[in-house]
PDB file of N, CA and C in Angstrom:
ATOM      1  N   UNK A 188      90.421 127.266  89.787  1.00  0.00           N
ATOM      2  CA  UNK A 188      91.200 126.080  89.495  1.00  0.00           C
ATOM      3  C   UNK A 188      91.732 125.478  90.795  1.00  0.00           C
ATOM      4  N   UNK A 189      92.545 126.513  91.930  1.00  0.00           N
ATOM      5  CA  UNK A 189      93.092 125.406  92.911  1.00  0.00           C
ATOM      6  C   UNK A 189      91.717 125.053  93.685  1.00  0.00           C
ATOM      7  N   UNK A 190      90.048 125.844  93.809  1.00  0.00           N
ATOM      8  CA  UNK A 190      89.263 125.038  94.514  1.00  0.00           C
ATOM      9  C   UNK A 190      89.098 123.715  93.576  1.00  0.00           C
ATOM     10  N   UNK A 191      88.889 123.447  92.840  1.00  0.00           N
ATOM     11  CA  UNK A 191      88.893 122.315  91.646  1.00  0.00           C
ATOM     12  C   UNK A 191      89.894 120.895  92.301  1.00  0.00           C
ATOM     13  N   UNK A 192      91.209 122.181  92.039  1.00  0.00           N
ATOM     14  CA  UNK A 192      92.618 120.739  93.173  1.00  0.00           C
ATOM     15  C   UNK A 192      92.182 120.389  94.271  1.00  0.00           C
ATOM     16  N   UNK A 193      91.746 121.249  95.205  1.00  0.00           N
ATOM     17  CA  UNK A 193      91.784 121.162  95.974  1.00  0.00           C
ATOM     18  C   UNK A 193      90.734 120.219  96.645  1.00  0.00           C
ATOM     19  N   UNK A 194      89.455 120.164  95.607  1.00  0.00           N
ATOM     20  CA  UNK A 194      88.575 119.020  95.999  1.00  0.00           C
ATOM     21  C   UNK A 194      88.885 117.138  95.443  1.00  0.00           C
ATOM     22  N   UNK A 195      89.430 117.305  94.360  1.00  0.00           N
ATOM     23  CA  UNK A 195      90.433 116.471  94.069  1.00  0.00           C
ATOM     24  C   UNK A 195      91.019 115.656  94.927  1.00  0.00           C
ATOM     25  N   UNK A 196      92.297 116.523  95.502  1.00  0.00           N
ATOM     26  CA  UNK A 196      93.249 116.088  96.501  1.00  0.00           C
ATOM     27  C   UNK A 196      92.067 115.644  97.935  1.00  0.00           C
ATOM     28  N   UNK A 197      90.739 116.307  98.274  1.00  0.00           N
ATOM     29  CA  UNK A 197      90.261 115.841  99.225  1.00  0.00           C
ATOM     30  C   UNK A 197      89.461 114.514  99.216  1.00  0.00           C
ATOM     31  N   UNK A 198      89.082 114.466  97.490  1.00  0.00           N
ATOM     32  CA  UNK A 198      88.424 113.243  97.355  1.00  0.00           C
ATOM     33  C   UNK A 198      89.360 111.811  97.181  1.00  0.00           C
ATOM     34  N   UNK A 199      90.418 112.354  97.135  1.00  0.00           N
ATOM     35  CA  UNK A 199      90.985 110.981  96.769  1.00  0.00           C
ATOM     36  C   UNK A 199      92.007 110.786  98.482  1.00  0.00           C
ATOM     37  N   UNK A 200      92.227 111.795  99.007  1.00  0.00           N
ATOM     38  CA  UNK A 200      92.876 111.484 100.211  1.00  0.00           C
ATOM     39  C   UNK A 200      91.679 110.419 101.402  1.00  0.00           C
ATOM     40  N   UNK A 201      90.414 110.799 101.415  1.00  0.00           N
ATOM     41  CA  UNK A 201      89.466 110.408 101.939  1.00  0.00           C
ATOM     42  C   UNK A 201      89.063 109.158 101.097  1.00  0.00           C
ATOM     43  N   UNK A 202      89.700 108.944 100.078  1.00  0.00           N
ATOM     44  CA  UNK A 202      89.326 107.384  99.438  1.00  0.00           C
ATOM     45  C   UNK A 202      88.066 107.084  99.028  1.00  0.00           C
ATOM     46  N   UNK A 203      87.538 108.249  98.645  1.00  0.00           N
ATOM     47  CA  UNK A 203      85.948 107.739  98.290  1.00  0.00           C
ATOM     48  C   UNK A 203      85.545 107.313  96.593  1.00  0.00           C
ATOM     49  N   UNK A 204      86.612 107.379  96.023  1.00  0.00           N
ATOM     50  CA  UNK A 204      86.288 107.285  94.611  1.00  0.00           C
ATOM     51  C   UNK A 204      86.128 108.173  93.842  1.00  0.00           C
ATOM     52  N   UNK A 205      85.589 109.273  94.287  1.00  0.00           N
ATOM     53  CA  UNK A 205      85.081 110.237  93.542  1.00  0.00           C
ATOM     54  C   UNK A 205      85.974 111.375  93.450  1.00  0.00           C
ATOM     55  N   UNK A 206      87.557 110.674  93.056  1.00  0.00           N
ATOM     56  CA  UNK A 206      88.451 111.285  92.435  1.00  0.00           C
ATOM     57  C   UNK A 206      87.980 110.795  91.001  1.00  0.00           C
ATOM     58  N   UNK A 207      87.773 109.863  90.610  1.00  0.00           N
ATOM     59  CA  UNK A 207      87.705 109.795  89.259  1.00  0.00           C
ATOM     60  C   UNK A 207      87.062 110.218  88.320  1.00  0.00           C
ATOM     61  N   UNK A 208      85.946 111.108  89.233  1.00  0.00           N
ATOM     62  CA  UNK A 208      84.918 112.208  88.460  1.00  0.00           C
ATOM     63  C   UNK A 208      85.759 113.168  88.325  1.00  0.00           C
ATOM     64  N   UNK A 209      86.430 113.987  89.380  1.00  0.00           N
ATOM     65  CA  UNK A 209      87.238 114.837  89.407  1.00  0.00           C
ATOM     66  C   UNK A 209      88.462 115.119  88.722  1.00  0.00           C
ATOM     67  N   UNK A 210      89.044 113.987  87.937  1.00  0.00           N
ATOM     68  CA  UNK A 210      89.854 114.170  87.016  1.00  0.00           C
ATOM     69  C   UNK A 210      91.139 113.250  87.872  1.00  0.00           C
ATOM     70  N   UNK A 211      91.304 112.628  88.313  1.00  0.00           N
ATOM     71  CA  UNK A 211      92.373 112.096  89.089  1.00  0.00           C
ATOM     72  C   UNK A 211      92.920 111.026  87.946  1.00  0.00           C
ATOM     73  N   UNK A 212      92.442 110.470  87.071  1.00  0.00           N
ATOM     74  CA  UNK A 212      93.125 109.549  86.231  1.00  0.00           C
ATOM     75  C   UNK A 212      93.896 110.477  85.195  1.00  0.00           C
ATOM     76  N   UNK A 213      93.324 111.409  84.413  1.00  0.00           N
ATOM     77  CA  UNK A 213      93.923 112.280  83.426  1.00  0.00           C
ATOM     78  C   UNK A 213      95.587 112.630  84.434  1.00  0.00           C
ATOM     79  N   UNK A 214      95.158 113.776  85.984  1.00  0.00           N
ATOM     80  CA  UNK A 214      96.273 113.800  86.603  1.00  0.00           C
ATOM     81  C   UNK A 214      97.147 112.496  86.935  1.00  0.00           C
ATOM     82  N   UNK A 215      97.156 111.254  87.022  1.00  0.00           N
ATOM     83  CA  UNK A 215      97.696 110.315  87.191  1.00  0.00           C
ATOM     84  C   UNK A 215      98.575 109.983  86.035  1.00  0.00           C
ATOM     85  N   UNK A 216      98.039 110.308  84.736  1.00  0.00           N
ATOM     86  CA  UNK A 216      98.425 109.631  83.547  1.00  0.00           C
ATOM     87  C   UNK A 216      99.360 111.120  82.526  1.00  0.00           C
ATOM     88  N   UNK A 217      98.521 111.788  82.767  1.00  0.00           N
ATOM     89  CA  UNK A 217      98.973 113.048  82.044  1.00  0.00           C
ATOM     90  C   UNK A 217      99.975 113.919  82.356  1.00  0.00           C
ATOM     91  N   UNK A 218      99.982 114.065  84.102  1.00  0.00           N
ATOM     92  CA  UNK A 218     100.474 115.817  84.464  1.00  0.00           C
ATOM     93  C   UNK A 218      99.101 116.356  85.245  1.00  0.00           C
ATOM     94  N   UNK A 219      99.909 117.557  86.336  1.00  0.00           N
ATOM     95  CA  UNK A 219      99.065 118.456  86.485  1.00  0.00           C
ATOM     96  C   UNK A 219      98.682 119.266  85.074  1.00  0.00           C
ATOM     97  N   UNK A 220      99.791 119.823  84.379  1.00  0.00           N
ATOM     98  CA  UNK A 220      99.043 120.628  83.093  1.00  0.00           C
ATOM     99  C   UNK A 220      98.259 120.095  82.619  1.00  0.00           C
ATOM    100  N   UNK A 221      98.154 118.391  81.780  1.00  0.00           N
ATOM    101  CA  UNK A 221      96.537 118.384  81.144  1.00  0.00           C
ATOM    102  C   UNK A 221      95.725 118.302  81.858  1.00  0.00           C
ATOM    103  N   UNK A 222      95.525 117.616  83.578  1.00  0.00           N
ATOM    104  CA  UNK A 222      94.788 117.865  83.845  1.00  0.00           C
ATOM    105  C   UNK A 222      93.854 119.676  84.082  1.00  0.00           C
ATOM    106  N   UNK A 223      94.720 120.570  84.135  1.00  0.00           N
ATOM    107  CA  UNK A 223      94.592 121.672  84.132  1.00  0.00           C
ATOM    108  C   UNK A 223      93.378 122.170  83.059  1.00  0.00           C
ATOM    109  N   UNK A 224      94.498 121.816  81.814  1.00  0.00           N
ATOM    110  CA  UNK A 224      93.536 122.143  80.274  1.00  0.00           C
ATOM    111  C   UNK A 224      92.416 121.334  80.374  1.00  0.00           C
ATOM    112  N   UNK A 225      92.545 120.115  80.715  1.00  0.00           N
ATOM    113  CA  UNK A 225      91.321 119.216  80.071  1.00  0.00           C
ATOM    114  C   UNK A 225      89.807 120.014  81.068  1.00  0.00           C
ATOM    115  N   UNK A 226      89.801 120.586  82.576  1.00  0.00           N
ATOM    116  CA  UNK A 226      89.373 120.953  83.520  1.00  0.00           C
ATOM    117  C   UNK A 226      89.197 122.988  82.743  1.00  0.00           C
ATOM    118  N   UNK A 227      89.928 123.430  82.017  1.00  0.00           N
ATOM    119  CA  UNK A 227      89.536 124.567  81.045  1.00  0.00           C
ATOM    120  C   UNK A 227      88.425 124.069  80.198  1.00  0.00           C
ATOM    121  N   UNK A 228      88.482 123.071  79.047  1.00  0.00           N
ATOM    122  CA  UNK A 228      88.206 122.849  78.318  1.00  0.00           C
ATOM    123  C   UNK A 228      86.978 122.450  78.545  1.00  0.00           C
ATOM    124  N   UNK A 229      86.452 122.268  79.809  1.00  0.00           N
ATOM    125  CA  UNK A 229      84.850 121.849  80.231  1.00  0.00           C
ATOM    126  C   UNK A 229      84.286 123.036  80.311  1.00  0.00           C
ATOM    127  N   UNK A 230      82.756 122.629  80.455  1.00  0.00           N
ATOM    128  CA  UNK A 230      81.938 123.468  80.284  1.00  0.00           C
ATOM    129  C   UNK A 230      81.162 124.241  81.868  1.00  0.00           C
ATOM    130  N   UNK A 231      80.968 124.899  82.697  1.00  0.00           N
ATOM    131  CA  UNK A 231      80.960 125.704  83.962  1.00  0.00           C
ATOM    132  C   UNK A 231      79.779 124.471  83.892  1.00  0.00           C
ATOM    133  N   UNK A 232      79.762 123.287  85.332  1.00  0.00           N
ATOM    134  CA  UNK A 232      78.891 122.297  85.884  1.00  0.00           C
ATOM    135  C   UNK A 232      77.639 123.506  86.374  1.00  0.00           C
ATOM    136  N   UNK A 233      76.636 122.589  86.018  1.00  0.00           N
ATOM    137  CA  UNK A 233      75.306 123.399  86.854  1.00  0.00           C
ATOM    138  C   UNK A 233      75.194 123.514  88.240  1.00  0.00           C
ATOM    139  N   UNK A 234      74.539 124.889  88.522  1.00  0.00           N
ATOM    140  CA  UNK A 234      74.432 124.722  90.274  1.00  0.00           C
ATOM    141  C   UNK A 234      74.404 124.043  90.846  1.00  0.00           C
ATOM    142  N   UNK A 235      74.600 123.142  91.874  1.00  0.00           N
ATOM    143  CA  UNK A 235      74.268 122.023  92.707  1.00  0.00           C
ATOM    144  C   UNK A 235      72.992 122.574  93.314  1.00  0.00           C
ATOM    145  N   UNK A 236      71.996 121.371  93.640  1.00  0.00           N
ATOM    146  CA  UNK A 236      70.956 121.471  94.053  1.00  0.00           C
ATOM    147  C   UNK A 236      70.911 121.901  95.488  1.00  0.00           C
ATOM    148  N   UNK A 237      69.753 122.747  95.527  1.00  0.00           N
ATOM    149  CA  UNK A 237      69.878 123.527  97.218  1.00  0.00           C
ATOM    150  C   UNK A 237      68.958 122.245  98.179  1.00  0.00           C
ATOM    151  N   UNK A 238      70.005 122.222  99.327  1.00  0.00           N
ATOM    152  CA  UNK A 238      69.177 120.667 100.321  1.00  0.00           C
ATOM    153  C   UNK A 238      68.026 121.237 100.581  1.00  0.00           C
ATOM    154  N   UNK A 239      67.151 119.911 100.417  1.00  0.00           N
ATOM    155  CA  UNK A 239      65.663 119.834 100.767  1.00  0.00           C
ATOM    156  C   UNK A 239      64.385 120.514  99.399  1.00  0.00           C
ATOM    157  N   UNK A 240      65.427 120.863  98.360  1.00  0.00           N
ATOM    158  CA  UNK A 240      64.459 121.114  96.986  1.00  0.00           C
ATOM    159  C   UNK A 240      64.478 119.986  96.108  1.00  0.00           C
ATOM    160  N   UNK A 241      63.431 119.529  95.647  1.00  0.00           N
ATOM    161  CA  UNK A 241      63.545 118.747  94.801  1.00  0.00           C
ATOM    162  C   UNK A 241      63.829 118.825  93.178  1.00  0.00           C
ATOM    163  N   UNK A 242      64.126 117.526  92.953  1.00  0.00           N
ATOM    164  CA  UNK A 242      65.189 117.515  91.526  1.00  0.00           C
ATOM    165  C   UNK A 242      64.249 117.930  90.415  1.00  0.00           C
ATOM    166  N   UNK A 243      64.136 118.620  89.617  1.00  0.00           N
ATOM    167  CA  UNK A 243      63.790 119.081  88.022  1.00  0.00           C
ATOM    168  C   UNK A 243      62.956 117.033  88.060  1.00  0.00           C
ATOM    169  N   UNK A 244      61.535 117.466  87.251  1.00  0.00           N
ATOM    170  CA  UNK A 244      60.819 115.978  87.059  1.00  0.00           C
ATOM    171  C   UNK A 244      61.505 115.970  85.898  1.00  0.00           C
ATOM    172  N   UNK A 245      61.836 114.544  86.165  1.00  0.00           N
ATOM    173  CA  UNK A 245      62.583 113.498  84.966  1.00  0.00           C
ATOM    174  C   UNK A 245      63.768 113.238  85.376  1.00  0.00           C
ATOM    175  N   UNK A 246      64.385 113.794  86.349  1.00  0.00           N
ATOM    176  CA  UNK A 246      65.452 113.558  86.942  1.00  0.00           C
ATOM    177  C   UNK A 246      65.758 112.868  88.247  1.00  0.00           C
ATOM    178  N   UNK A 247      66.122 111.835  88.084  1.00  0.00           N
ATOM    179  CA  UNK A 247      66.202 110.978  90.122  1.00  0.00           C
ATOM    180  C   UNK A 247      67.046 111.961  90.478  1.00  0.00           C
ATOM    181  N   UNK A 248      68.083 112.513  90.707  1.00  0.00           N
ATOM    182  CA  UNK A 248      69.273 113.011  91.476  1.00  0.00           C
ATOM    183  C   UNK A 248      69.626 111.755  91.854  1.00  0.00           C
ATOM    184  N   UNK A 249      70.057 110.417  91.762  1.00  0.00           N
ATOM    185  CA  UNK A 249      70.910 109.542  92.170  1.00  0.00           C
ATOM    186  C   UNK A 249      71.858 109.351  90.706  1.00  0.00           C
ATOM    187  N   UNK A 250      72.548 110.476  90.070  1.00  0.00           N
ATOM    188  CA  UNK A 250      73.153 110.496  89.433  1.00  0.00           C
ATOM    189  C   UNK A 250      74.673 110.042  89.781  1.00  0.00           C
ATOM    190  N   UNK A 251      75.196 110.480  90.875  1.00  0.00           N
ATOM    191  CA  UNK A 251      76.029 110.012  91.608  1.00  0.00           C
ATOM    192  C   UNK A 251      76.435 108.391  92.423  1.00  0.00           C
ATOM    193  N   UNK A 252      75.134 108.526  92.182  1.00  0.00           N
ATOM    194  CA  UNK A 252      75.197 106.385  92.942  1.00  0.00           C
ATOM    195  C   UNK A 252      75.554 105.835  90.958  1.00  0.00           C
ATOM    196  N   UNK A 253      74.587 106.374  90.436  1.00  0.00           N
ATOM    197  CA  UNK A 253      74.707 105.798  88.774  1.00  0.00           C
ATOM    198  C   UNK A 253      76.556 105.615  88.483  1.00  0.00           C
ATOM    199  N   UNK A 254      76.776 106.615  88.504  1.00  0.00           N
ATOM    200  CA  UNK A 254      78.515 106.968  88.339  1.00  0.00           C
ATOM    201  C   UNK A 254      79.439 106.061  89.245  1.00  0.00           C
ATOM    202  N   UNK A 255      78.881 105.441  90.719  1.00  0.00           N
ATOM    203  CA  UNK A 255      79.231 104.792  91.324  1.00  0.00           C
ATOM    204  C   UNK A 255      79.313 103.514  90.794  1.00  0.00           C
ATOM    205  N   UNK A 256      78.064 103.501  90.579  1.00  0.00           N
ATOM    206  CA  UNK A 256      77.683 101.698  90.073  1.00  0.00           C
ATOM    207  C   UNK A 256      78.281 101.744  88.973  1.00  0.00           C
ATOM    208  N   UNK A 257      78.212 102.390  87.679  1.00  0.00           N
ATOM    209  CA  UNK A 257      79.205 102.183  86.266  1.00  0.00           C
ATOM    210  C   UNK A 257      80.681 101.789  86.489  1.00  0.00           C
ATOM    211  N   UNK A 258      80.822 102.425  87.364  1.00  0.00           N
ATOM    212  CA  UNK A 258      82.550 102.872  87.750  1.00  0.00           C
ATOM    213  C   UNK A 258      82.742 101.616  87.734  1.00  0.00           C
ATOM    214  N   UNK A 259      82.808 100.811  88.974  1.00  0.00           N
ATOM    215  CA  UNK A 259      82.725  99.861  89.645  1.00  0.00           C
ATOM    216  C   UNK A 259      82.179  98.653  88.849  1.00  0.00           C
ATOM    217  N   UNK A 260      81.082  98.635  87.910  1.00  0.00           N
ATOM    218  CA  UNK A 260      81.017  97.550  87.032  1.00  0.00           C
ATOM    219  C   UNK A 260      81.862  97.613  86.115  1.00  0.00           C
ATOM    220  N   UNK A 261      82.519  98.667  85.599  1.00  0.00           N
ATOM    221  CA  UNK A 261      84.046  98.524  84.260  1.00  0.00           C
ATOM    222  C   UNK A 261      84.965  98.198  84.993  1.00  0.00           C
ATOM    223  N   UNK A 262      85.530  98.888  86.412  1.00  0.00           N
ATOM    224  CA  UNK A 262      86.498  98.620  87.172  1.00  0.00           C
ATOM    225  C   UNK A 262      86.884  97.224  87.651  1.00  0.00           C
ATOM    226  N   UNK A 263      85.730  96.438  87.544  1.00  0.00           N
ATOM    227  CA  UNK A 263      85.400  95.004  88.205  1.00  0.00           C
ATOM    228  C   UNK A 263      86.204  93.915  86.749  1.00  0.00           C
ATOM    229  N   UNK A 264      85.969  94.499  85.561  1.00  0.00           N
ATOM    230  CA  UNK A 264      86.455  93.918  84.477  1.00  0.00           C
ATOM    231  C   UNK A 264      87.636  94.192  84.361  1.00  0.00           C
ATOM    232  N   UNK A 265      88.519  95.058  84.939  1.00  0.00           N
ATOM    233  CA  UNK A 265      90.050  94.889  84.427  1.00  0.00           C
ATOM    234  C   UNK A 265      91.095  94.245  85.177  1.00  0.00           C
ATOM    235  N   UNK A 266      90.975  93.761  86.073  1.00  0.00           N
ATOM    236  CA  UNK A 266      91.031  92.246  86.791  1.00  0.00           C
ATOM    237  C   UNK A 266      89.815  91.374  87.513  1.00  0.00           C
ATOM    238  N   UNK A 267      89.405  90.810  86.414  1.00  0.00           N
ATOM    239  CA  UNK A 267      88.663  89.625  86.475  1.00  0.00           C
ATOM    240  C   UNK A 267      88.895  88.788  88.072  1.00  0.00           C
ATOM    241  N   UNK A 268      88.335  88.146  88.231  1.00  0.00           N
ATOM    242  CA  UNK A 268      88.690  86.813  89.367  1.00  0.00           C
ATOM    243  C   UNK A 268      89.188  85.413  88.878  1.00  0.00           C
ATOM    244  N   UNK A 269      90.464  84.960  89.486  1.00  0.00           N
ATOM    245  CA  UNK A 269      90.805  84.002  88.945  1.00  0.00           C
ATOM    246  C   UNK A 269      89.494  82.737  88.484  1.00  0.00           C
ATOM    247  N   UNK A 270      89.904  81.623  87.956  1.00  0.00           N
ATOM    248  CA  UNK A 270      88.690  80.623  87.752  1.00  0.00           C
ATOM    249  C   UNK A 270      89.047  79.764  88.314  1.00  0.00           C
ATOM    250  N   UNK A 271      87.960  79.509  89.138  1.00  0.00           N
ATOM    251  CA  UNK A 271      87.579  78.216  90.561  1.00  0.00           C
ATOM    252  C   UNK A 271      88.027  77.126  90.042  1.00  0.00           C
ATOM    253  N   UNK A 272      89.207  76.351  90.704  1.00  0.00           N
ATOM    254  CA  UNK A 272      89.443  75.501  90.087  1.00  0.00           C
ATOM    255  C   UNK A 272      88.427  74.211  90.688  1.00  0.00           C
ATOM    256  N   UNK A 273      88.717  73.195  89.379  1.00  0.00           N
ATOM    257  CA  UNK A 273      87.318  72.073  89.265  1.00  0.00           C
ATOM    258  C   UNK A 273      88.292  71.138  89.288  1.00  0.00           C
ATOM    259  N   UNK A 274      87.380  70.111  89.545  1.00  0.00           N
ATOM    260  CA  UNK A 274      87.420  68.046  89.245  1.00  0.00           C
ATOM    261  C   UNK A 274      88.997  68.471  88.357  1.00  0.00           C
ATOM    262  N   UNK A 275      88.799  68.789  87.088  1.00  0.00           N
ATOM    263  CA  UNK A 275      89.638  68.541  86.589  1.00  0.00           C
ATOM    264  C   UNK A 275      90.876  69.351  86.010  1.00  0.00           C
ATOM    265  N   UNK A 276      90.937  70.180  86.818  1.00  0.00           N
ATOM    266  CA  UNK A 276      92.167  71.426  86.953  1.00  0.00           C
ATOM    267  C   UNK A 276      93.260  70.743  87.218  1.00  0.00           C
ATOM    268  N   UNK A 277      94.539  70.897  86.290  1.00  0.00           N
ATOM    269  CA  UNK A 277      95.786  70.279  86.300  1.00  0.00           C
ATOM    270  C   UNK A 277      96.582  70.890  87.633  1.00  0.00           C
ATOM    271  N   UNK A 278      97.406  70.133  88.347  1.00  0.00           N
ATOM    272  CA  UNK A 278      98.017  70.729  89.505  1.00  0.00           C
ATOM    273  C   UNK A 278      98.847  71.720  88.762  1.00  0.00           C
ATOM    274  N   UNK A 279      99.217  72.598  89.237  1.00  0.00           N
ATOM    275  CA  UNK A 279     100.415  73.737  89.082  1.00  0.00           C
ATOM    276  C   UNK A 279     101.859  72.535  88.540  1.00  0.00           C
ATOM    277  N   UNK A 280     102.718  72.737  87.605  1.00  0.00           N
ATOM    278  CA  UNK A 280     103.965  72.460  87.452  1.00  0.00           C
ATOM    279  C   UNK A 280     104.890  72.377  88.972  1.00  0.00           C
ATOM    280  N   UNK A 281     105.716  71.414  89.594  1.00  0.00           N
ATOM    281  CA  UNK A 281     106.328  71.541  90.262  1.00  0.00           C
ATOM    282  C   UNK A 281     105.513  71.373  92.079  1.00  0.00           C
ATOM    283  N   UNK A 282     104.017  70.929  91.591  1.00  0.00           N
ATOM    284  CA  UNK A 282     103.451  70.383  93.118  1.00  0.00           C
ATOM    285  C   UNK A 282     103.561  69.026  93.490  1.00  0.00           C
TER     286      UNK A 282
END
């Protein structure tokens, strides 16, 4: 469990995102305890692949860019970009 924290705390100190695989929103929202349980309650992840063997056929191994790109396309939707104002966009109250 603390190697678990402990990669956690390294992924999100280094800012790479990939706290949010790691459970950093549950800890954000929950507590260390659920994150704790919820991190019990999984199932032991498969070996990581040994460098320079290739991935099981049917599998890219860019599973991790996938998780990147999802992330980042839901993340992109919960603040939108304002809308460009046009020809006929009312000034703001009070300009």
């Amino acid at each position: 469990m603390a190697a678990r924290y402990e990669e956690l705390r390294t992924a999100v100190a280094n800012g790479t995102g990939e706290g949010w695989r790691l459970g950093r929103g549950v800890l954000a929202a929950k507590g260390m305890a659920a994150w704790a349980a919820a991190w019990r309650s999984l199932p032991r992840p498969p070996a990581r692949p040994v460098p320079g063997r290739q991935p099981p056929p049917g599998r890219s191994g860019d599973s991790d860019e996938l998780v990147r790109v999802l992330a980042a396309m839901a993340l992109a939707h919960l603040h939108p970009p304002p809308e460009p104002a046009g020809p006929n966009t009312p000034f703001p109250e009070g300009s």
